[in-house]
Amino acid sequence: MSFVKDSANRTPIVDTVFAVVELAKEAKAKYGDDQVVDAVIGSLYTEEGKLATLNTVFSTLKNIDDAHLAKYAVSFTGNPDFQKDAIDWVLDGNSDLYKEVIATPGGTGAVGMSIENCLEPGQTLIIPEIAWGSYALMAQMNNFEVARYSLFDGDHFNMSSFKATCKEVMAKQERLVLIINDPCHNPTGYSMSEDEWKEVIAFLNECSKTHDVVLINDIAYIDFSYRGAYAKKYFTCFDEISDKVAVIVAFSISKSMTSYGLRCGAAILLAKTLEGVEELKVVFEKSARATWSNINNGAMEMFATVMEEKKPEYLAEKQKYVDLLKARSDLFLKEANEAGLKTYPYKEGFFVTLAMDNDTRDKYHEALMNEQIYTVKVNKGIRVAICSMPLDKVKGLAARMKAILDTVA
């Protein structure tokens, strides 16, 4: 007997993050907060251990009329002011391509919609070998294969592996669909240079001579870049795409507005030709209508109001947390370097990832929890969520972690 389609994957989902979150909670209840290091939660927390919420954002949300909060959005593609403001905020004047916007439930909705509508069942999605686990889950749920490129060559983006992986997939199918999570990569904190982006675009243009190419750029953490508006300058590289390359920028208001539970984001569709972007829009808007129908009207109105009326206040308030995040990462990386604790190349962002093979990772993760240090296992490493740890918990942590690693390595 079966109630689901034959091709459905019936293996129960194991969310490595939320499972460890529960273990950390249990440890805090048993030993007290002071005795537990919780480096699991992938959300921004204050120095007092509370979820960081921008007052500019939530005071705006609370002042929206109840009827506006309750009603449907103007369109299942998003409210017009939201669409305009999403383009203006994300691209920041750095692209002259044709563009359209589809409102989505968070950045996750944008990524999921993109792979679902750009690949056929049985085809292959290209992702980094160290990546947010939901990319592979999305592929699995749509009956796609996954090909992974090595993310690093030393302290730089592994261009050779990226190109080789793309060529291998091109030999099997007529379309190339790939994800690059940049800047502030989850989970390593790497950000690509403009030169690396230029080389990626030049290579994809070569690929487009024989294949249609879709680049999904997941920018979930971009608004916590340490470089401010300069972090968006690489979008100018996209203007060099050929007419057989499309770019879909997956934007997360959930992250940028510290409003994780409101589930609002956008798929920003970019193409060299009007025909190219219109084709994407037609398919994506039907997909939106058939999948979630409507996006949180209050979240979209809040975003538009902040962008149009309160941007200076928002930027100033957010910058305090960007500075705090940098202070935490600087401290952890300094002490990691002093202790000889190896990390993947970190530039900016919510997470630092320790580099190791998966056998060592499994033993190490268990050993850390035995010492009441809670982290997340990722492929070829251990993710440390500096975003949620106060500075007094960060201080001394790298040396403790290195001492524990020495007992299992």
CSV table of C-alpha atoms in Angstrom, one decimal:
chain,number,residue,atom,x,y,z
A,1,MET,CA,0.0,0.0,0.0
A,2,SER,CA,1.2,3.5,-0.8
A,3,PHE,CA,-0.5,6.9,-0.7
A,4,VAL,CA,2.3,8.9,-2.3
A,5,LYS,CA,3.7,8.8,-5.8
A,6,ASP,CA,6.1,6.0,-6.7
A,7,SER,CA,9.0,8.3,-7.3
A,8,ALA,CA,8.7,10.0,-3.8
A,9,ASN,CA,11.7,9.6,-1.5
A,10,ARG,CA,10.4,8.0,1.7
A,11,THR,CA,13.5,8.4,3.8
A,12,PRO,CA,12.6,10.5,6.9
A,13,ILE,CA,14.2,13.9,7.0
A,14,VAL,CA,16.8,14.5,9.7
A,15,ASP,CA,17.5,18.2,10.2
A,16,THR,CA,20.9,18.3,11.7
A,17,VAL,CA,20.5,21.9,12.9
A,18,PHE,CA,17.2,21.6,14.8
A,19,ALA,CA,18.2,18.3,16.3
A,20,VAL,CA,21.3,19.8,17.9
A,21,VAL,CA,19.2,22.9,18.9
A,22,GLU,CA,17.1,20.6,21.1
A,23,LEU,CA,20.2,19.0,22.6
A,24,ALA,CA,21.7,22.4,23.5
A,25,LYS,CA,18.4,23.4,25.1
A,26,GLU,CA,18.4,20.3,27.2
A,27,ALA,CA,22.0,21.0,28.2
A,28,LYS,CA,21.2,24.5,29.3
A,29,ALA,CA,18.3,23.3,31.4
A,30,LYS,CA,20.6,20.7,33.1
A,31,TYR,CA,23.8,22.6,33.5
A,32,GLY,CA,22.8,26.3,33.2
A,33,ASP,CA,23.5,28.8,30.3
A,34,ASP,CA,26.9,29.7,31.6
A,35,GLN,CA,28.2,26.1,31.2
A,36,VAL,CA,27.0,25.6,27.7
A,37,VAL,CA,28.3,27.0,24.4
A,38,ASP,CA,25.5,27.2,21.9
A,39,ALA,CA,27.1,27.7,18.5
A,40,VAL,CA,24.2,26.2,16.6
A,41,ILE,CA,21.5,28.8,16.0
A,42,GLY,CA,21.8,30.4,12.5
A,43,SER,CA,20.1,33.7,13.6
A,44,LEU,CA,21.6,36.9,14.8
A,45,TYR,CA,21.5,37.2,18.6
A,46,THR,CA,22.3,40.2,20.9
A,47,GLU,CA,25.1,40.2,23.5
A,48,GLU,CA,22.4,39.5,26.1
A,49,GLY,CA,21.4,36.2,24.4
A,50,LYS,CA,18.2,37.4,22.8
A,51,LEU,CA,17.1,37.1,19.2
A,52,ALA,CA,18.2,40.4,17.5
A,53,THR,CA,15.2,42.3,16.0
A,54,LEU,CA,15.6,45.6,14.3
A,55,ASN,CA,13.3,48.2,15.9
A,56,THR,CA,13.0,50.1,12.6
A,57,VAL,CA,11.5,46.9,11.1
A,58,PHE,CA,9.1,45.8,13.8
A,59,SER,CA,7.8,49.2,14.8
A,60,THR,CA,6.9,49.7,11.1
A,61,LEU,CA,5.2,46.3,11.0
A,62,LYS,CA,3.2,47.0,14.1
A,63,ASN,CA,2.0,50.4,12.8
A,64,ILE,CA,0.5,48.8,9.7
A,65,ASP,CA,-3.3,48.8,9.8
A,66,ASP,CA,-4.9,45.5,10.7
A,67,ALA,CA,-6.8,45.4,7.4
A,68,HIS,CA,-3.5,45.7,5.5
A,69,LEU,CA,-1.9,42.9,7.6
A,70,ALA,CA,-4.9,40.7,7.0
A,71,LYS,CA,-5.6,41.1,3.4
A,72,TYR,CA,-4.2,39.4,0.3
A,73,ALA,CA,-1.3,41.0,-1.6
A,74,VAL,CA,-2.2,42.9,-4.8
A,75,SER,CA,-0.9,40.1,-6.9
A,76,PHE,CA,0.6,36.6,-6.4
A,77,THR,CA,3.8,38.0,-7.9
A,78,GLY,CA,4.0,40.6,-5.1
A,79,ASN,CA,2.9,44.1,-4.5
A,80,PRO,CA,4.2,46.6,-7.1
A,81,ASP,CA,6.0,48.9,-4.6
A,82,PHE,CA,7.6,45.8,-3.0
A,83,GLN,CA,8.8,44.6,-6.4
A,84,LYS,CA,10.3,48.0,-7.3
A,85,ASP,CA,11.9,48.4,-3.8
A,86,ALA,CA,13.4,44.8,-4.0
A,87,ILE,CA,15.1,45.6,-7.3
A,88,ASP,CA,16.3,49.0,-6.0
A,89,TRP,CA,17.6,47.7,-2.7
A,90,VAL,CA,19.2,44.4,-3.9
A,91,LEU,CA,20.8,45.6,-7.2
A,92,ASP,CA,21.5,49.1,-5.9
A,93,GLY,CA,21.9,50.5,-9.5
A,94,ASN,CA,24.5,47.9,-10.4
A,95,SER,CA,22.7,46.2,-13.3
A,96,ASP,CA,21.3,47.4,-16.6
A,97,LEU,CA,19.8,43.9,-17.5
A,98,TYR,CA,16.1,43.3,-18.1
A,99,LYS,CA,14.6,42.4,-14.8
A,100,GLU,CA,11.4,41.1,-13.1
A,101,VAL,CA,10.5,40.2,-9.5
A,102,ILE,CA,8.5,37.4,-8.1
A,103,ALA,CA,7.7,37.6,-4.4
A,104,THR,CA,8.5,34.3,-2.6
A,105,PRO,CA,8.3,32.8,0.9
A,106,GLY,CA,11.8,33.7,1.9
A,107,GLY,CA,15.0,33.1,0.0
A,108,THR,CA,14.2,29.4,0.2
A,109,GLY,CA,11.1,29.9,-1.9
A,110,ALA,CA,13.2,31.7,-4.5
A,111,VAL,CA,15.8,29.0,-4.8
A,112,GLY,CA,13.2,26.2,-4.8
A,113,MET,CA,11.1,27.8,-7.4
A,114,SER,CA,14.2,28.3,-9.6
A,115,ILE,CA,15.4,24.8,-9.6
A,116,GLU,CA,11.9,23.3,-9.9
A,117,ASN,CA,11.2,25.3,-13.1
A,118,CYS,CA,14.5,25.2,-14.8
A,119,LEU,CA,15.3,21.5,-14.7
A,120,GLU,CA,13.6,18.4,-15.9
A,121,PRO,CA,13.2,15.3,-13.7
A,122,GLY,CA,16.4,13.2,-13.8
A,123,GLN,CA,18.6,16.2,-14.8
A,124,THR,CA,21.4,17.5,-12.6
A,125,LEU,CA,21.7,20.5,-10.3
A,126,ILE,CA,25.2,21.9,-9.6
A,127,ILE,CA,26.0,23.0,-6.1
A,128,PRO,CA,29.1,23.5,-3.9
A,129,GLU,CA,30.3,20.4,-2.0
A,130,ILE,CA,30.1,22.5,1.2
A,131,ALA,CA,26.6,24.1,1.2
A,132,TRP,CA,23.3,24.6,2.9
A,133,GLY,CA,21.8,21.2,3.1
A,134,SER,CA,18.4,22.2,1.7
A,135,TYR,CA,19.8,22.6,-1.8
A,136,ALA,CA,20.3,18.9,-2.0
A,137,LEU,CA,16.9,18.2,-0.4
A,138,MET,CA,15.2,20.5,-2.9
A,139,ALA,CA,16.8,18.5,-5.7
A,140,GLN,CA,15.8,15.2,-4.1
A,141,MET,CA,12.2,16.2,-3.8
A,142,ASN,CA,12.1,17.2,-7.5
A,143,ASN,CA,13.8,14.0,-8.6
A,144,PHE,CA,17.0,15.8,-9.7
A,145,GLU,CA,20.5,14.5,-9.5
A,146,VAL,CA,23.2,16.7,-7.8
A,147,ALA,CA,26.8,17.3,-8.9
A,148,ARG,CA,29.1,19.1,-6.4
A,149,TYR,CA,32.1,21.2,-7.1
A,150,SER,CA,34.9,21.6,-4.7
A,151,LEU,CA,34.5,25.1,-3.1
A,152,PHE,CA,38.1,26.0,-2.3
A,153,ASP,CA,41.6,25.8,-3.8
A,154,GLY,CA,43.7,27.0,-1.0
A,155,ASP,CA,42.1,30.2,0.2
A,156,HIS,CA,40.4,31.0,-3.1
A,157,PHE,CA,37.3,29.8,-5.0
A,158,ASN,CA,38.1,26.5,-6.8
A,159,MET,CA,37.6,27.7,-10.3
A,160,SER,CA,39.1,24.5,-11.8
A,161,SER,CA,36.7,22.2,-10.0
A,162,PHE,CA,33.7,24.5,-10.8
A,163,LYS,CA,34.5,24.4,-14.5
A,164,ALA,CA,35.2,20.7,-14.6
A,165,THR,CA,31.9,19.9,-12.8
A,166,CYS,CA,29.9,22.1,-15.2
A,167,LYS,CA,31.6,20.4,-18.2
A,168,GLU,CA,30.7,16.9,-16.8
A,169,VAL,CA,27.1,17.9,-16.4
A,170,MET,CA,27.0,19.5,-19.9
A,171,ALA,CA,28.0,16.2,-21.4
A,172,LYS,CA,24.8,14.7,-20.1
A,173,GLN,CA,22.2,17.4,-20.6
A,174,GLU,CA,21.4,20.4,-22.7
A,175,ARG,CA,20.9,22.9,-19.8
A,176,LEU,CA,23.2,24.0,-17.0
A,177,VAL,CA,21.6,25.1,-13.7
A,178,LEU,CA,23.9,25.9,-10.9
A,179,ILE,CA,23.8,27.6,-7.4
A,180,ILE,CA,26.5,30.0,-6.1
A,181,ASN,CA,25.8,31.1,-2.6
A,182,ASP,CA,27.7,34.4,-2.4
A,183,PRO,CA,28.6,36.7,-0.7
A,184,CYS,CA,28.8,35.6,3.0
A,185,HIS,CA,28.6,31.9,2.0
A,186,ASN,CA,26.7,29.6,4.3
A,187,PRO,CA,28.4,27.9,6.1
A,188,THR,CA,32.0,29.1,5.5
A,189,GLY,CA,31.7,32.9,5.4
A,190,TYR,CA,33.6,33.1,2.1
A,191,SER,CA,32.9,35.9,-0.3
A,192,MET,CA,34.1,35.8,-3.9
A,193,SER,CA,36.3,38.6,-5.4
A,194,GLU,CA,35.1,40.6,-8.3
A,195,ASP,CA,37.8,38.9,-10.5
A,196,GLU,CA,36.4,35.5,-9.5
A,197,TRP,CA,32.9,36.6,-10.5
A,198,LYS,CA,34.2,37.9,-13.8
A,199,GLU,CA,35.8,34.6,-14.6
A,200,VAL,CA,32.7,32.7,-13.6
A,201,ILE,CA,30.6,34.8,-16.0
A,202,ALA,CA,33.1,34.5,-18.8
A,203,PHE,CA,33.1,30.7,-18.4
A,204,LEU,CA,29.2,30.5,-18.3
A,205,ASN,CA,29.1,32.6,-21.5
A,206,GLU,CA,31.4,30.0,-23.2
A,207,CYS,CA,29.0,27.3,-21.9
A,208,SER,CA,26.1,29.1,-23.3
A,209,LYS,CA,27.4,28.7,-26.9
A,210,THR,CA,26.1,25.1,-26.7
A,211,HIS,CA,23.8,25.0,-23.6
A,212,ASP,CA,21.2,27.2,-21.9
A,213,VAL,CA,22.5,28.4,-18.6
A,214,VAL,CA,20.7,29.4,-15.4
A,215,LEU,CA,22.8,30.9,-12.6
A,216,ILE,CA,21.0,31.0,-9.2
A,217,ASN,CA,22.8,33.5,-6.9
A,218,ASP,CA,21.7,32.9,-3.3
A,219,ILE,CA,22.4,36.2,-1.5
A,220,ALA,CA,20.6,35.3,1.8
A,221,TYR,CA,23.3,37.0,4.0
A,222,ILE,CA,24.3,39.9,1.8
A,223,ASP,CA,23.0,42.6,4.0
A,224,PHE,CA,25.4,41.6,6.8
A,225,SER,CA,28.4,41.9,4.6
A,226,TYR,CA,31.2,43.9,6.3
A,227,ARG,CA,31.6,45.9,3.0
A,228,GLY,CA,28.2,47.6,3.1
A,229,ALA,CA,26.9,48.7,-0.3
A,230,TYR,CA,30.2,47.7,-2.0
A,231,ALA,CA,29.3,44.1,-1.5
A,232,LYS,CA,26.7,44.5,-4.3
A,233,LYS,CA,29.2,45.9,-6.9
A,234,TYR,CA,29.8,42.4,-8.3
A,235,PHE,CA,26.3,42.5,-9.8
A,236,THR,CA,27.9,44.7,-12.6
A,237,CYS,CA,29.6,41.5,-13.8
A,238,PHE,CA,26.1,40.0,-14.6
A,239,ASP,CA,25.7,42.6,-17.3
A,240,GLU,CA,28.2,40.7,-19.4
A,241,ILE,CA,26.1,37.6,-19.7
A,242,SER,CA,25.1,36.3,-23.1
A,243,ASP,CA,21.5,36.1,-24.3
A,244,LYS,CA,21.6,32.4,-23.4
A,245,VAL,CA,22.4,33.0,-19.8
A,246,ALA,CA,19.8,33.9,-17.1
A,247,VAL,CA,20.6,35.0,-13.6
A,248,ILE,CA,18.1,34.5,-10.7
A,249,VAL,CA,19.0,36.4,-7.5
A,250,ALA,CA,17.4,34.8,-4.5
A,251,PHE,CA,16.8,37.5,-1.9
A,252,SER,CA,15.8,36.9,1.8
A,253,ILE,CA,14.0,39.6,3.6
A,254,SER,CA,13.8,37.1,6.4
A,255,LYS,CA,17.6,37.6,7.0
A,256,SER,CA,17.9,41.3,5.9
A,257,MET,CA,15.1,42.5,8.1
A,258,THR,CA,15.8,40.0,11.0
A,259,SER,CA,12.3,38.7,10.4
A,260,TYR,CA,12.9,35.0,10.0
A,261,GLY,CA,9.4,33.9,10.7
A,262,LEU,CA,7.6,36.3,8.4
A,263,ARG,CA,8.9,34.3,5.4
A,264,CYS,CA,9.2,36.9,2.7
A,265,GLY,CA,11.8,37.2,-0.1
A,266,ALA,CA,12.1,37.6,-3.8
A,267,ALA,CA,13.3,35.9,-7.0
A,268,ILE,CA,14.9,38.7,-9.0
A,269,LEU,CA,15.0,37.5,-12.7
A,270,LEU,CA,17.7,38.9,-14.9
A,271,ALA,CA,18.4,38.4,-18.6
A,272,LYS,CA,20.0,40.1,-21.5
A,273,THR,CA,16.8,40.2,-23.6
A,274,LEU,CA,13.3,41.1,-22.8
A,275,GLU,CA,12.1,37.8,-24.2
A,276,GLY,CA,14.4,35.9,-21.8
A,277,VAL,CA,13.2,37.6,-18.7
A,278,GLU,CA,9.5,37.4,-19.8
A,279,GLU,CA,9.8,33.7,-20.4
A,280,LEU,CA,11.0,33.2,-16.8
A,281,LYS,CA,8.3,35.5,-15.4
A,282,VAL,CA,5.4,33.7,-17.1
A,283,VAL,CA,6.5,30.3,-15.8
A,284,PHE,CA,7.5,31.6,-12.3
A,285,GLU,CA,4.3,33.5,-11.7
A,286,LYS,CA,2.2,30.5,-12.6
A,287,SER,CA,4.4,28.4,-10.3
A,288,ALA,CA,3.8,30.9,-7.5
A,289,ARG,CA,0.1,30.9,-8.0
A,290,ALA,CA,0.0,27.1,-8.0
A,291,THR,CA,2.3,26.6,-5.0
A,292,TRP,CA,1.8,29.3,-2.3
A,293,SER,CA,-0.7,31.6,-4.1
A,294,ASN,CA,0.1,34.8,-2.1
A,295,ILE,CA,3.0,36.2,0.0
A,296,ASN,CA,2.7,37.9,3.4
A,297,ASN,CA,1.2,41.3,2.6
A,298,GLY,CA,2.3,42.8,5.9
A,299,ALA,CA,5.9,41.8,5.4
A,300,MET,CA,6.0,43.3,1.9
A,301,GLU,CA,4.4,46.5,3.0
A,302,MET,CA,6.8,46.7,6.0
A,303,PHE,CA,9.8,46.3,3.6
A,304,ALA,CA,8.5,48.9,1.2
A,305,THR,CA,7.9,51.4,4.0
A,306,VAL,CA,11.3,50.9,5.5
A,307,MET,CA,13.0,51.3,2.1
A,308,GLU,CA,11.0,54.4,1.1
A,309,GLU,CA,10.7,56.2,4.5
A,310,LYS,CA,13.2,54.8,7.0
A,311,LYS,CA,16.2,53.6,5.1
A,312,PRO,CA,18.8,55.8,7.0
A,313,GLU,CA,17.4,54.6,10.4
A,314,TYR,CA,17.4,51.0,9.2
A,315,LEU,CA,21.0,51.2,7.9
A,316,ALA,CA,22.3,52.7,11.1
A,317,GLU,CA,20.5,50.1,13.3
A,318,LYS,CA,21.7,47.2,11.1
A,319,GLN,CA,25.3,48.5,11.1
A,320,LYS,CA,25.5,48.0,14.9
A,321,TYR,CA,24.9,44.3,14.4
A,322,VAL,CA,27.2,44.1,11.4
A,323,ASP,CA,30.0,45.6,13.6
A,324,LEU,CA,29.1,43.2,16.4
A,325,LEU,CA,29.3,40.3,14.0
A,326,LYS,CA,32.7,41.4,12.8
A,327,ALA,CA,34.0,41.8,16.3
A,328,ARG,CA,32.9,38.2,17.1
A,329,SER,CA,34.4,36.8,13.9
A,330,ASP,CA,37.7,38.7,14.3
A,331,LEU,CA,38.1,37.4,17.9
A,332,PHE,CA,37.3,33.8,17.0
A,333,LEU,CA,39.6,33.8,13.9
A,334,LYS,CA,42.4,35.5,15.8
A,335,GLU,CA,42.3,32.9,18.5
A,336,ALA,CA,41.8,30.0,16.1
A,337,ASN,CA,44.9,31.1,14.2
A,338,GLU,CA,46.9,31.3,17.5
A,339,ALA,CA,45.7,27.9,18.5
A,340,GLY,CA,46.3,26.2,15.1
A,341,LEU,CA,42.6,25.5,14.6
A,342,LYS,CA,42.1,25.2,10.8
A,343,THR,CA,39.1,27.0,9.3
A,344,TYR,CA,37.9,27.4,5.7
A,345,PRO,CA,38.7,30.9,4.3
A,346,TYR,CA,36.4,33.3,6.0
A,347,LYS,CA,35.6,36.9,4.8
A,348,GLU,CA,32.3,37.8,6.4
A,349,GLY,CA,29.0,36.4,7.5
A,350,PHE,CA,27.1,34.5,10.1
A,351,PHE,CA,29.3,31.3,10.3
A,352,VAL,CA,32.8,30.1,10.5
A,353,THR,CA,33.5,26.5,9.5
A,354,LEU,CA,36.3,24.3,10.8
A,355,ALA,CA,38.0,22.2,8.0
A,356,MET,CA,38.4,18.4,8.4
A,357,ASP,CA,37.4,15.1,6.9
A,358,ASN,CA,34.0,13.6,7.7
A,359,ASP,CA,35.3,10.8,9.8
A,360,THR,CA,37.1,13.2,12.1
A,361,ARG,CA,34.1,15.5,12.0
A,362,ASP,CA,31.8,12.8,13.3
A,363,LYS,CA,34.0,11.9,16.3
A,364,TYR,CA,34.8,15.6,17.0
A,365,HIS,CA,31.2,16.7,17.0
A,366,GLU,CA,30.4,14.1,19.6
A,367,ALA,CA,33.4,15.0,21.7
A,368,LEU,CA,32.4,18.7,21.6
A,369,MET,CA,28.9,17.9,22.9
A,370,ASN,CA,30.5,15.9,25.7
A,371,GLU,CA,32.1,19.2,26.7
A,372,GLN,CA,28.9,21.1,26.3
A,373,ILE,CA,29.9,22.8,23.1
A,374,TYR,CA,27.1,22.5,20.5
A,375,THR,CA,27.8,23.0,16.8
A,376,VAL,CA,26.5,21.8,13.4
A,377,LYS,CA,28.0,19.1,11.2
A,378,VAL,CA,28.4,20.1,7.5
A,379,ASN,CA,30.1,18.3,4.7
A,380,LYS,CA,33.9,18.3,5.5
A,381,GLY,CA,33.6,20.4,8.5
A,382,ILE,CA,32.0,21.8,11.7
A,383,ARG,CA,29.9,25.0,11.5
A,384,VAL,CA,30.3,27.5,14.3
A,385,ALA,CA,27.5,30.1,14.4
A,386,ILE,CA,29.3,33.2,15.6
A,387,CYS,CA,26.1,35.1,14.8
A,388,SER,CA,24.4,33.8,17.9
A,389,MET,CA,27.3,33.8,20.4
A,390,PRO,CA,28.1,36.8,22.7
A,391,LEU,CA,31.7,37.9,22.8
A,392,ASP,CA,32.3,36.4,26.2
A,393,LYS,CA,31.3,33.0,24.9
A,394,VAL,CA,33.5,33.5,21.8
A,395,LYS,CA,36.6,34.4,23.9
A,396,GLY,CA,38.7,31.3,24.6
A,397,LEU,CA,36.4,29.0,22.5
A,398,ALA,CA,38.9,28.3,19.7
A,399,ALA,CA,41.6,27.2,22.1
A,400,ARG,CA,39.1,24.9,23.9
A,401,MET,CA,37.9,23.5,20.5
A,402,LYS,CA,41.5,22.9,19.4
A,403,ALA,CA,42.3,21.0,22.6
A,404,ILE,CA,39.3,18.8,22.1
A,405,LEU,CA,40.2,18.2,18.5
A,406,ASP,CA,43.6,17.0,19.5
A,407,THR,CA,42.0,14.2,21.5
A,408,VAL,CA,40.1,12.8,18.5
A,409,ALA,CA,42.2,13.6,15.4
